[in-house]
Tab-separated table of C-alpha atoms and ligand atoms in Angstrom:
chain	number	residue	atom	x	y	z
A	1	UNK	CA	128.013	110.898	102.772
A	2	UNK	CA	125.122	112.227	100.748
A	3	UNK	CA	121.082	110.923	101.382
A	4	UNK	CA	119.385	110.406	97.777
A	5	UNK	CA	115.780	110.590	98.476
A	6	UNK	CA	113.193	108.620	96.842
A	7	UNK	CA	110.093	110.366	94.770
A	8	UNK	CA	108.502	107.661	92.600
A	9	UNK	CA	105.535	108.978	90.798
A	10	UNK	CA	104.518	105.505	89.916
A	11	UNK	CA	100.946	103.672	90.813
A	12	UNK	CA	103.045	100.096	91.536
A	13	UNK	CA	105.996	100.515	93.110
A	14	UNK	CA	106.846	98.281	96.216
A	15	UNK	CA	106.652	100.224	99.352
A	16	UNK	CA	105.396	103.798	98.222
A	17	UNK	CA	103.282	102.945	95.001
A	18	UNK	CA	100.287	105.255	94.077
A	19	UNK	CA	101.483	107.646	97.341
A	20	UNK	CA	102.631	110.588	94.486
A	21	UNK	CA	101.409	110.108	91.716
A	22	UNK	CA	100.210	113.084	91.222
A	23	UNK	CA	102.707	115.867	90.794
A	24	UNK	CA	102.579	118.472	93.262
A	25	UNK	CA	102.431	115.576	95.661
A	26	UNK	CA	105.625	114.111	94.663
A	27	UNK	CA	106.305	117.637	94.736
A	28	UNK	CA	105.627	118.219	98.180
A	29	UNK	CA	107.118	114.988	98.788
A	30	UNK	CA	110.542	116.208	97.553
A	31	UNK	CA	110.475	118.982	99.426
A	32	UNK	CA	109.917	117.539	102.641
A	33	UNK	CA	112.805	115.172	101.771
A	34	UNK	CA	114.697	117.685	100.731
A	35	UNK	CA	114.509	119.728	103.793
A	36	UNK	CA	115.038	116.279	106.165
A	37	UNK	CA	118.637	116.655	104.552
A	38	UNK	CA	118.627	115.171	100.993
A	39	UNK	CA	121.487	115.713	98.796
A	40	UNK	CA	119.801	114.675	96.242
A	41	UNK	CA	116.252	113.567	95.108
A	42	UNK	CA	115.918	111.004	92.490
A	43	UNK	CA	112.408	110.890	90.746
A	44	UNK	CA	111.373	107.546	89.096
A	45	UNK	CA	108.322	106.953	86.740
A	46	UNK	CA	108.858	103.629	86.319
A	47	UNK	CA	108.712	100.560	89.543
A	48	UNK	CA	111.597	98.017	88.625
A	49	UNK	CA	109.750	96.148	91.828
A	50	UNK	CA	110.766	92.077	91.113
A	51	UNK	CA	107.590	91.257	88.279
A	52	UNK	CA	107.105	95.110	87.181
A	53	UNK	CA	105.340	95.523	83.702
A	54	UNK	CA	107.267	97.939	81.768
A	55	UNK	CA	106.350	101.663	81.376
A	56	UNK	CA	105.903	103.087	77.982
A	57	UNK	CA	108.064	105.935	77.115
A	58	UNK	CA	105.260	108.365	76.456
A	59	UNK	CA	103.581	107.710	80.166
A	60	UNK	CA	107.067	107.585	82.067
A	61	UNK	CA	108.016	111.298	80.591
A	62	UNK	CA	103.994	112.592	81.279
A	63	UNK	CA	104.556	111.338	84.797
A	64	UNK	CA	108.380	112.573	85.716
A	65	UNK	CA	108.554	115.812	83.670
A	66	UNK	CA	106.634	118.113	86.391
A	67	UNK	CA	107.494	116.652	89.268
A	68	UNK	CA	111.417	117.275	87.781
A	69	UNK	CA	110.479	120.772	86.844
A	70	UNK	CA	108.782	121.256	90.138
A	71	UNK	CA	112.313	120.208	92.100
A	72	UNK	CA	115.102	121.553	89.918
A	73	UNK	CA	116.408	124.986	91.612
A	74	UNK	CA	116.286	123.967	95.296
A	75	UNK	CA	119.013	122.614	97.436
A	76	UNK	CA	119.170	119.414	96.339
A	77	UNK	CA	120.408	118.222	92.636
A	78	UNK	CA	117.650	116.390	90.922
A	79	UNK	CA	118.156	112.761	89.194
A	80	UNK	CA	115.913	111.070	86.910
A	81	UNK	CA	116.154	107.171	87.538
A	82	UNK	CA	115.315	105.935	83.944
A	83	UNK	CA	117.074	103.032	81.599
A	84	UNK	CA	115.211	105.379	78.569
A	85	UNK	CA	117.207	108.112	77.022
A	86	UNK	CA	114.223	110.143	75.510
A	87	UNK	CA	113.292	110.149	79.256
A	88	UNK	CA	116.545	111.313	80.133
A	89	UNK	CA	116.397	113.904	77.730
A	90	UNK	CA	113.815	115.303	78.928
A	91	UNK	CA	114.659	115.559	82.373
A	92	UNK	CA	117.826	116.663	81.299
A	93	UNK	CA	115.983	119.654	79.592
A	94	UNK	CA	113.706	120.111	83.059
A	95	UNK	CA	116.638	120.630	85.672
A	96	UNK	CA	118.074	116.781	86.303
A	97	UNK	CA	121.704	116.876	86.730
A	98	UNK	CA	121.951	113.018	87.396
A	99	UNK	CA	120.730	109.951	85.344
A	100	UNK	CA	120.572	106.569	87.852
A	101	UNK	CA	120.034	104.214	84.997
A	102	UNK	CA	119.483	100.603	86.174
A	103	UNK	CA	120.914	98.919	83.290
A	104	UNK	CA	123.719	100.901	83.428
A	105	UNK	CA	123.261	102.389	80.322
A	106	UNK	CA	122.219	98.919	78.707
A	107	UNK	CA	118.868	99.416	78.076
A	108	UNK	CA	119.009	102.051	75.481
A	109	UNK	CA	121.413	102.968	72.764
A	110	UNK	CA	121.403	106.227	73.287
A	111	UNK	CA	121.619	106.441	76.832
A	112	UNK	CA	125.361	106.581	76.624
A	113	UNK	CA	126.005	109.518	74.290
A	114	UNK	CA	123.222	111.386	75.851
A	115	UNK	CA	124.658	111.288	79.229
A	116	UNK	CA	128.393	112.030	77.759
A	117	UNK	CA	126.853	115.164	75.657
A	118	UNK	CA	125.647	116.630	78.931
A	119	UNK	CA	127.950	116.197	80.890
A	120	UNK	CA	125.673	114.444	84.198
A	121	UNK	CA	126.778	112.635	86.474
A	122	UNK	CA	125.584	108.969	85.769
A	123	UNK	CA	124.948	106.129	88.003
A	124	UNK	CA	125.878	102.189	86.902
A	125	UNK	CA	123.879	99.517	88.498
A	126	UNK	CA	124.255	96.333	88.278
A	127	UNK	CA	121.466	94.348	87.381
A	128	UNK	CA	121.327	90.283	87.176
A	129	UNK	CA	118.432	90.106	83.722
A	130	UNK	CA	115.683	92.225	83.998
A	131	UNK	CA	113.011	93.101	86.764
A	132	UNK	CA	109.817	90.814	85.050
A	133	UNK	CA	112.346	87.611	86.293
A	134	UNK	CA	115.583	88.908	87.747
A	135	UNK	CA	114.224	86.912	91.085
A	136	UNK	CA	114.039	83.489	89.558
A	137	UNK	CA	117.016	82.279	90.490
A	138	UNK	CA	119.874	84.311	91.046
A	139	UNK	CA	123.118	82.580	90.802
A	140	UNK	CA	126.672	83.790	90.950
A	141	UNK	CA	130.033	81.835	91.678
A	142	UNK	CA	131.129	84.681	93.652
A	143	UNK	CA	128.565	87.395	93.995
A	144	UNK	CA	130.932	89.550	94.807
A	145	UNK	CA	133.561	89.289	92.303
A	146	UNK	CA	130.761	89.356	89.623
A	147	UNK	CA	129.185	92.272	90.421
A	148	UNK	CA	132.816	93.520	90.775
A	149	UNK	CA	133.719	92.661	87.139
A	150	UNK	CA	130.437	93.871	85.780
A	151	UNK	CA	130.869	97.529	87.396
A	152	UNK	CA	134.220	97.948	86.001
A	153	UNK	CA	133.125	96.551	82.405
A	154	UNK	CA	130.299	99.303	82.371
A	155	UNK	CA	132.468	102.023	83.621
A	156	UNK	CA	134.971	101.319	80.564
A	157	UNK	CA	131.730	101.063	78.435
A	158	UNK	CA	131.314	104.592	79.919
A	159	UNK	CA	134.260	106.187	79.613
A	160	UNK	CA	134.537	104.618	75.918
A	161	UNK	CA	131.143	106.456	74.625
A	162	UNK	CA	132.595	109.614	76.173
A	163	UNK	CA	131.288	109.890	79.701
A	164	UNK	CA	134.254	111.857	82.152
A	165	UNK	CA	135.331	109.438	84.760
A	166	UNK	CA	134.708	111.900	88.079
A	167	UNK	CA	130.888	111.867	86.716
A	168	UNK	CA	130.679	107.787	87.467
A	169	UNK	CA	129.153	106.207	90.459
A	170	UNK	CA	128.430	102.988	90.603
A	171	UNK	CA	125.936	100.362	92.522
A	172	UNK	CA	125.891	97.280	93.494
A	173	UNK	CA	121.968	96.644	93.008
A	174	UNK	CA	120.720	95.507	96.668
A	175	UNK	CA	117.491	93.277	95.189
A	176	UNK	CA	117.943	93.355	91.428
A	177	UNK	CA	118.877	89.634	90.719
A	178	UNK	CA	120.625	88.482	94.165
A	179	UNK	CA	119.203	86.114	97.067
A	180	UNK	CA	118.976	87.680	100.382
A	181	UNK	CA	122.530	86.073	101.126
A	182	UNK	CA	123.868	87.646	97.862
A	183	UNK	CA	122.578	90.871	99.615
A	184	UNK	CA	124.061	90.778	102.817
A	185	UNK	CA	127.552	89.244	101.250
A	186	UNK	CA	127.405	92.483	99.196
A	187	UNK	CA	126.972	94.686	102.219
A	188	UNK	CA	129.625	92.426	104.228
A	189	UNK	CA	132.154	92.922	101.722
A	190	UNK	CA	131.663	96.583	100.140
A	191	UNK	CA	135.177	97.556	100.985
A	192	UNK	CA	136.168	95.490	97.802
A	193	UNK	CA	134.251	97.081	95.296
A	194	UNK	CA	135.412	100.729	96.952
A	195	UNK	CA	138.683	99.363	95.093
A	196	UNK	CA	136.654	100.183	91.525
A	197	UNK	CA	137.644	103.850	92.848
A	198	UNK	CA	134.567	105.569	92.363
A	199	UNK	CA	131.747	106.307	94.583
A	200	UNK	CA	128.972	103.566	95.758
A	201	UNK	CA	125.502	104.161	95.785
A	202	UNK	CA	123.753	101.954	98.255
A	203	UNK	CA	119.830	101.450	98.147
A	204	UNK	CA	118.664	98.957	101.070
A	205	UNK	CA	115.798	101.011	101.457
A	206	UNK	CA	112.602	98.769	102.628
A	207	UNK	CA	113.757	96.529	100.386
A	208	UNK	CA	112.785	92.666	100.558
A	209	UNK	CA	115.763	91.140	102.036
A	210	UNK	CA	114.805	92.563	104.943
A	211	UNK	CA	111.474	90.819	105.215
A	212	UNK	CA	113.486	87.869	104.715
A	213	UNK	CA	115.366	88.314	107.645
A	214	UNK	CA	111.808	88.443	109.883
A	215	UNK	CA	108.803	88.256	108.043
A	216	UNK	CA	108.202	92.215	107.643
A	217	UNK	CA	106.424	94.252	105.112
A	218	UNK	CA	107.545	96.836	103.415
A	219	UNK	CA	105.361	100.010	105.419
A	220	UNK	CA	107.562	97.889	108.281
A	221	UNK	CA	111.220	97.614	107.033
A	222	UNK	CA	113.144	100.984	108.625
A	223	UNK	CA	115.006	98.838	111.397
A	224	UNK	CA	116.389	97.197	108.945
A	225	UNK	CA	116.758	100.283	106.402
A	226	UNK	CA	118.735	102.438	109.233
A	227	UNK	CA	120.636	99.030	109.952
A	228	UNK	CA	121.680	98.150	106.764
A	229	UNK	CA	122.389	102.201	105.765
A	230	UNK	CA	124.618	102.925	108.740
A	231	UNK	CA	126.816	99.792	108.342
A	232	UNK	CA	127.314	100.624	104.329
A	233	UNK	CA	128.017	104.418	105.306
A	234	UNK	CA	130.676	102.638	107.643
A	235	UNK	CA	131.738	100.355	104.650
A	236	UNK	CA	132.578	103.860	102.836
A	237	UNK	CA	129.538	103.992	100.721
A	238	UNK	CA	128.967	107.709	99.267
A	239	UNK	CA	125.618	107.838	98.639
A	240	UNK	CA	122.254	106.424	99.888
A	241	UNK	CA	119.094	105.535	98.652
A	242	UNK	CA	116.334	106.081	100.955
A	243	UNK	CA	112.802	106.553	101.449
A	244	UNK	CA	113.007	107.815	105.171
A	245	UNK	CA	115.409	110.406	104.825
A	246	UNK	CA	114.553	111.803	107.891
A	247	UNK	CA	114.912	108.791	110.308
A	248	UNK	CA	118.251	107.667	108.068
A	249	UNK	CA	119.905	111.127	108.289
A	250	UNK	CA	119.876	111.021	112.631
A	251	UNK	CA	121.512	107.353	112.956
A	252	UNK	CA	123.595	109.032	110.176
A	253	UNK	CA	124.813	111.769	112.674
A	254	UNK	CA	124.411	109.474	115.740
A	255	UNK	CA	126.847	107.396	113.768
A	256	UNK	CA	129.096	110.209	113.320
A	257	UNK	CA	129.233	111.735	116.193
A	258	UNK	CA	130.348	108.689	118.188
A	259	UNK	CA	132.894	107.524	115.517
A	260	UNK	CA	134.254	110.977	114.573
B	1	LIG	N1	116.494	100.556	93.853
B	1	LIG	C1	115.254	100.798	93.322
B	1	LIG	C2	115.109	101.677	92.245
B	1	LIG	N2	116.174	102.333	91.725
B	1	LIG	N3	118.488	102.801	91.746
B	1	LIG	C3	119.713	102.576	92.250
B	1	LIG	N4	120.784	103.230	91.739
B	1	LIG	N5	119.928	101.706	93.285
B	1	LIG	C4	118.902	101.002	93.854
B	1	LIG	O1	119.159	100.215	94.780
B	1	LIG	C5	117.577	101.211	93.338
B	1	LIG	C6	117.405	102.124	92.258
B	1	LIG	C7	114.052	100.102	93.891
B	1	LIG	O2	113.427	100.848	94.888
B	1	LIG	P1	112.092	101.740	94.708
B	1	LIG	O3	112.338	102.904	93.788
B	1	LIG	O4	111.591	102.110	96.037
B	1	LIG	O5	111.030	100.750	94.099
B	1	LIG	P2	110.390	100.601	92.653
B	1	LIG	O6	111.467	100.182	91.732
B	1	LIG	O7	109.323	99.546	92.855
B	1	LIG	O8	109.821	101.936	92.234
């Protein structure tokens, strides 16, 4: 089970927005994630919050570039959560040895040979339309199944442009389209997309389906975070998203240590 920390150096996003913006604060930021037992620290310049405005490329790379320099040679491996391959690139170039691309390489082109070229490790979300309205109205005839057939169409679209199978992970997108009850029917029945045969990625983190459940805010969701993270680690997920990697990492070993 590996923690991926969350550094957004973004003004908007929904529960840390304008926090780190500035770079040796997202710096620092990292660090301190780092050392409460991230794996790996994945640095976004762009909120894809329900309603976000998109970034342009130019201010996405001016924000992530130092913050990715600043991080690359510690313990943890660095990712760059982008859809745009110039961004990519570019964090690529600055120490990033994993692209988390929310479109799952649909959003660019070039995302695909980029990421095959390099050899990173890339992850596959799914996503239902894109984050200005993916919360209209989600509908699926079998959430699961859906999101099932989607992750194994874009990790054939990824092995097709060239992309080595053990560098896959894929993510069922907790938020990005899907009710609260498609959320907690994803986290119910996880075990079925283990059967893809590549690792899960998990991000609950604050997130709004939480709120859902009892009216909280974001600044008030880790209940729910260390609730929802402990029951997908049990589901066999491989990797999770957090913002509290601290808090997350105890139930984590909690968790373990009475399980085995
Ligand atoms: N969730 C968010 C962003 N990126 N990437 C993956 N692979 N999985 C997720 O669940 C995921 C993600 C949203 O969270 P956050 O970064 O805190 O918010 P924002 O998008 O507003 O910056």
């Amino acid at each position: 089970m590996k923690l991926m920390g969350v550094v957004n150096v973004t003004p908007d996003s929904f529960s840390d927005g304008g926090l780190y913006l500035d770079p040796s604060a997202a710096v620092a930021h990292g660090r301190e994630l780092e050392a409460a037992g991230a794996a790996i620290l994945d640095v976004g310049g762009e909120s894809t919050r329900p309603g976000a405005e998109p970034v342009s490329e130019a201010e996405e790379l001016a924000r992530v570039r130092p913050v990715i320099a600043g991080l690359a040679g510690g313990t943890a491996a660095v990712s760059i959560d982008t859809s745009k391959a110039a961004v990519a690139a570019a964090a690529i170039a600055a120490g990033a040895t994993i692209v988390n691309d929310v479109t799952a390489l649909r959003g660019d082109q070039e995302m695909a040979a980029l990421c095959a070229e390099r050899g990173v490790t890339v992850v596959l979300m799914h996503m239902l339309g894109e984050p200005r309205t993916m919360q209209a109205s989600p509908s699926y005839d079998d959430v699961v199944a859906d999101v099932k057939s989607f992750l194994a169409e874009r990790l054939e679209a990824a092995l097709a442009a060239g992309v080595e199978e053990e560098r896959v992970w894929l993510d069922p997108g907790i938020g990005f389209g899907k009710t609260a009850a498609h959320n907690l029917e994803l986290l119910r029945r996880l075990g079925e997309l283990r059967e893809l045969g590549r690792p899960l990625v998990i991000g609950t983190s604050r997130k709004s389906f939480i709120g859902r459940l009892d009216g909280s805010e974001a600044s008030e969701r880790l209940g729910g975070t260390i609730a929802s993270s402990v029951l997908a680690a049990a589901e066999g997920a491989a990797v999770l998203r957090v913002h509290d990697v601290a808090e997350v990492s105890q139930a984590l070993a909690v968790t373990t240590a009475v399980l085995g």
